[in-house]
Coordinates of C-alpha atoms in Angstrom, one line a residue:
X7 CA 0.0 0.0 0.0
X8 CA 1.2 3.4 -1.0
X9 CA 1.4 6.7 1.3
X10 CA -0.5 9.5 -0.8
X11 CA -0.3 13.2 1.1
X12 CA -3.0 14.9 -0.4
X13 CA -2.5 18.6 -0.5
X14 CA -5.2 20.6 -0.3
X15 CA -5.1 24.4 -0.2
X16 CA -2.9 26.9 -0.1
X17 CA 0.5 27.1 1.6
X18 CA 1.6 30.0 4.1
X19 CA 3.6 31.8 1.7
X20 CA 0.9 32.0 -0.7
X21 CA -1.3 33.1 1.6
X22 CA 0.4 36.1 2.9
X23 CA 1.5 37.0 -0.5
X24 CA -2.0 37.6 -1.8
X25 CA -2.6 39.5 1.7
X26 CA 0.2 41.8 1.0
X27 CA -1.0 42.5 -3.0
X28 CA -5.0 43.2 -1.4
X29 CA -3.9 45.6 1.6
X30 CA -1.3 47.5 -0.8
X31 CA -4.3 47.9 -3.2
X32 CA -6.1 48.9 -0.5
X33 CA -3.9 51.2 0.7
X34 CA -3.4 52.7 -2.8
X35 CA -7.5 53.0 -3.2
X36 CA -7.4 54.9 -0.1
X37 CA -5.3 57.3 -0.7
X38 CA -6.7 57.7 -4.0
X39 CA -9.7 58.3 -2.6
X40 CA -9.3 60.9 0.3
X41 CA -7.8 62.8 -2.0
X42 CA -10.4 62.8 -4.6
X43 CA -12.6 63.9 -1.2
X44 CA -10.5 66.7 -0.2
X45 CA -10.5 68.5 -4.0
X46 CA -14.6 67.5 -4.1
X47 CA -14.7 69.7 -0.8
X48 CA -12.3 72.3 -1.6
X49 CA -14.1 73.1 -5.1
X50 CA -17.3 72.9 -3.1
X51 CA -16.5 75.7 -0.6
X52 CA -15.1 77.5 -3.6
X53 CA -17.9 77.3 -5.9
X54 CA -20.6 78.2 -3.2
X55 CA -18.2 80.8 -2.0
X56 CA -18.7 82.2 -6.1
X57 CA -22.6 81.7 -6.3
X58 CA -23.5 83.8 -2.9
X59 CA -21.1 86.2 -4.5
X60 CA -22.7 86.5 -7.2
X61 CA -26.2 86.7 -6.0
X62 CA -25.7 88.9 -3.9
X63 CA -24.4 91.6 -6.7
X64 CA -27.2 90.2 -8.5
X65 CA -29.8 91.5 -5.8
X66 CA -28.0 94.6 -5.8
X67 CA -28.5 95.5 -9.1
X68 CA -32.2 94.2 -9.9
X69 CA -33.0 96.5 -6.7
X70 CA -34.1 93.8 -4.9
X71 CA -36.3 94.9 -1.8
X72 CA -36.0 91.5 0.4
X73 CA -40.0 92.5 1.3
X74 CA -38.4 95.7 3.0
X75 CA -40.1 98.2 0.6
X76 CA -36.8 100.0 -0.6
X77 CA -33.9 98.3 -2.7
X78 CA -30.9 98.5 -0.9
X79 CA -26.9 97.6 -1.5
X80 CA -25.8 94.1 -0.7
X81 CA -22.6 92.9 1.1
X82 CA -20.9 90.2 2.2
X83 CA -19.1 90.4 5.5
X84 CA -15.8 87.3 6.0
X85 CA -14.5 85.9 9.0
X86 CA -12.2 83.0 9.0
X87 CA -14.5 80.8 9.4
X88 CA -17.7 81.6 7.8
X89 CA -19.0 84.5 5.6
X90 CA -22.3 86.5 6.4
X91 CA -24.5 87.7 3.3
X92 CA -26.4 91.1 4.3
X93 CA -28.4 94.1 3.0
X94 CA -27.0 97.1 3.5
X95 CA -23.4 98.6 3.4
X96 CA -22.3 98.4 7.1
X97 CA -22.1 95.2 8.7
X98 CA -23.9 94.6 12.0
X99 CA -24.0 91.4 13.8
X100 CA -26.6 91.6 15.5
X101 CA -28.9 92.4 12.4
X102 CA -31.6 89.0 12.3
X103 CA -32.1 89.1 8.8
X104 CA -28.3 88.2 8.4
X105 CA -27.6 84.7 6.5
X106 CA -24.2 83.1 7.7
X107 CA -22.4 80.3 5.9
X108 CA -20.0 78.6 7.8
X109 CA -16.9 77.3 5.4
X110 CA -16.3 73.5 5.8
X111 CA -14.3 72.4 8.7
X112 CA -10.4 72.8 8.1
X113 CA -11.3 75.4 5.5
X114 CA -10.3 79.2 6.3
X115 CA -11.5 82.5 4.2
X116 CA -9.9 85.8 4.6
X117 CA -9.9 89.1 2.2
X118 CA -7.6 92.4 1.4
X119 CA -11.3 94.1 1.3
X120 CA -11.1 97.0 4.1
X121 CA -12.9 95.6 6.9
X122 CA -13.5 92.5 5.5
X123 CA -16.7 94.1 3.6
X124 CA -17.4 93.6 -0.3
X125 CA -20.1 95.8 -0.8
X126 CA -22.6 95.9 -3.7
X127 CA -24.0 99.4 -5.0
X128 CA -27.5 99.2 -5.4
X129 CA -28.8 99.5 -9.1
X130 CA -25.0 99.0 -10.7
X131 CA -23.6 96.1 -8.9
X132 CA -20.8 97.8 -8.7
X133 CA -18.2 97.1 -5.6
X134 CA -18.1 100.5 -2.9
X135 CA -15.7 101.4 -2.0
X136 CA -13.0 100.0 -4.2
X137 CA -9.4 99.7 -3.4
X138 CA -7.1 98.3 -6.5
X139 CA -4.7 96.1 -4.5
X140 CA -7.2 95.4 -2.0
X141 CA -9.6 93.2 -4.0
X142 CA -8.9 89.5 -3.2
X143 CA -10.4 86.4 -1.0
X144 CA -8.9 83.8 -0.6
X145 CA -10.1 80.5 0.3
X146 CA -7.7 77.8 2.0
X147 CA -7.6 74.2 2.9
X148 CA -6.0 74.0 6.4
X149 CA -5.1 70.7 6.3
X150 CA -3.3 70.6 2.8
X151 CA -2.3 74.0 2.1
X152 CA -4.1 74.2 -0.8
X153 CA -5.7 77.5 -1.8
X154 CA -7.3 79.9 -4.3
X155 CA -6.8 83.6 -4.7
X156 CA -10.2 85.2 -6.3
X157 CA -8.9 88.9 -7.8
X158 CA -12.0 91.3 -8.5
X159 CA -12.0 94.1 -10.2
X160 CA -14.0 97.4 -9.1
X161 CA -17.4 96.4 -11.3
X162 CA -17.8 93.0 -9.1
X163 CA -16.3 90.8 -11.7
X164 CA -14.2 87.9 -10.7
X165 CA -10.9 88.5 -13.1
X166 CA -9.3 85.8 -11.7
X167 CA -9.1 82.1 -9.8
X168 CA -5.7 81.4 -9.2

């Protein structure tokens, strides 16, 4: 009578082999991934960021009354963290009809507009008072240092994304 070993399976090498090829796949997918995450977020905050700009210079020069009776200029006031869209050319933070938008965590906003004001003209749209020089916002990813400089020139139009 003959001995047979009957091998079934897969040996210990082979196994941990095809483990390492899976998690470095893994690991690669990952990566892949978060990063894909991170630009979907950053050109999110940047984009909304752009649209409330835009509407309100919009509502600025259709006259836009809000219900209040009288058109009025439009503004947008930036902190660090978030941005507040308001009627009127003097921020006041205590004002209910305020709208803040809060920037994404690990996402900062800051401007070279005097007192961190863009205001709206009523009727033209255009930006009161302008400063050449002082006429960017930028917006910046904390986490990966990855930001964008919008440049606008004195009639409210973006010139630039950089």
């Amino acid at each position: 009578m003959k001995n047979f070993v009957a091998t079934k399976g897969f040996s210990l090498i082979e196994v941990i082999v095809v483990m390492a090829v899976l998690f470095s796949l893994l690991s690669f997918m990952t990566l892949n991934l978060s990063g894909s995450t991170n630009t979907a977020n950053f050109s999110g905050a940047l984009y909304t960021f752009i649209a409330d700009f835009k509407n309100q210079q919009t509502k600025a020069m259709q006259g836009d009354t809000e219900g209040r009776g009288i058109p009025d200029t439009y503004s947008i006031f930036i902190n660090s963290s978030s941005y507040t869209l308001f009627h009127g050319s003097t921020y006041n933070s205590t004002d209910t009809t305020n709208f803040d938008i809060n920037t994404p965590d690990g996402y900062q906003i800051t401007t070279t507009f005097p007192s961190s004001q863009i205001v709206f003209a009523k009727g033209s749209g255009e930006i009161n008072p302008y400063t050449e020089g002082a006429n960017s916002i930028t917006i910046r990813n904390i986490r990966t240092t990855e930001q964008k400089v919008i440049q606008v020139n004195k009639f409210g139009i973006i010139t630039s994304i950089n």
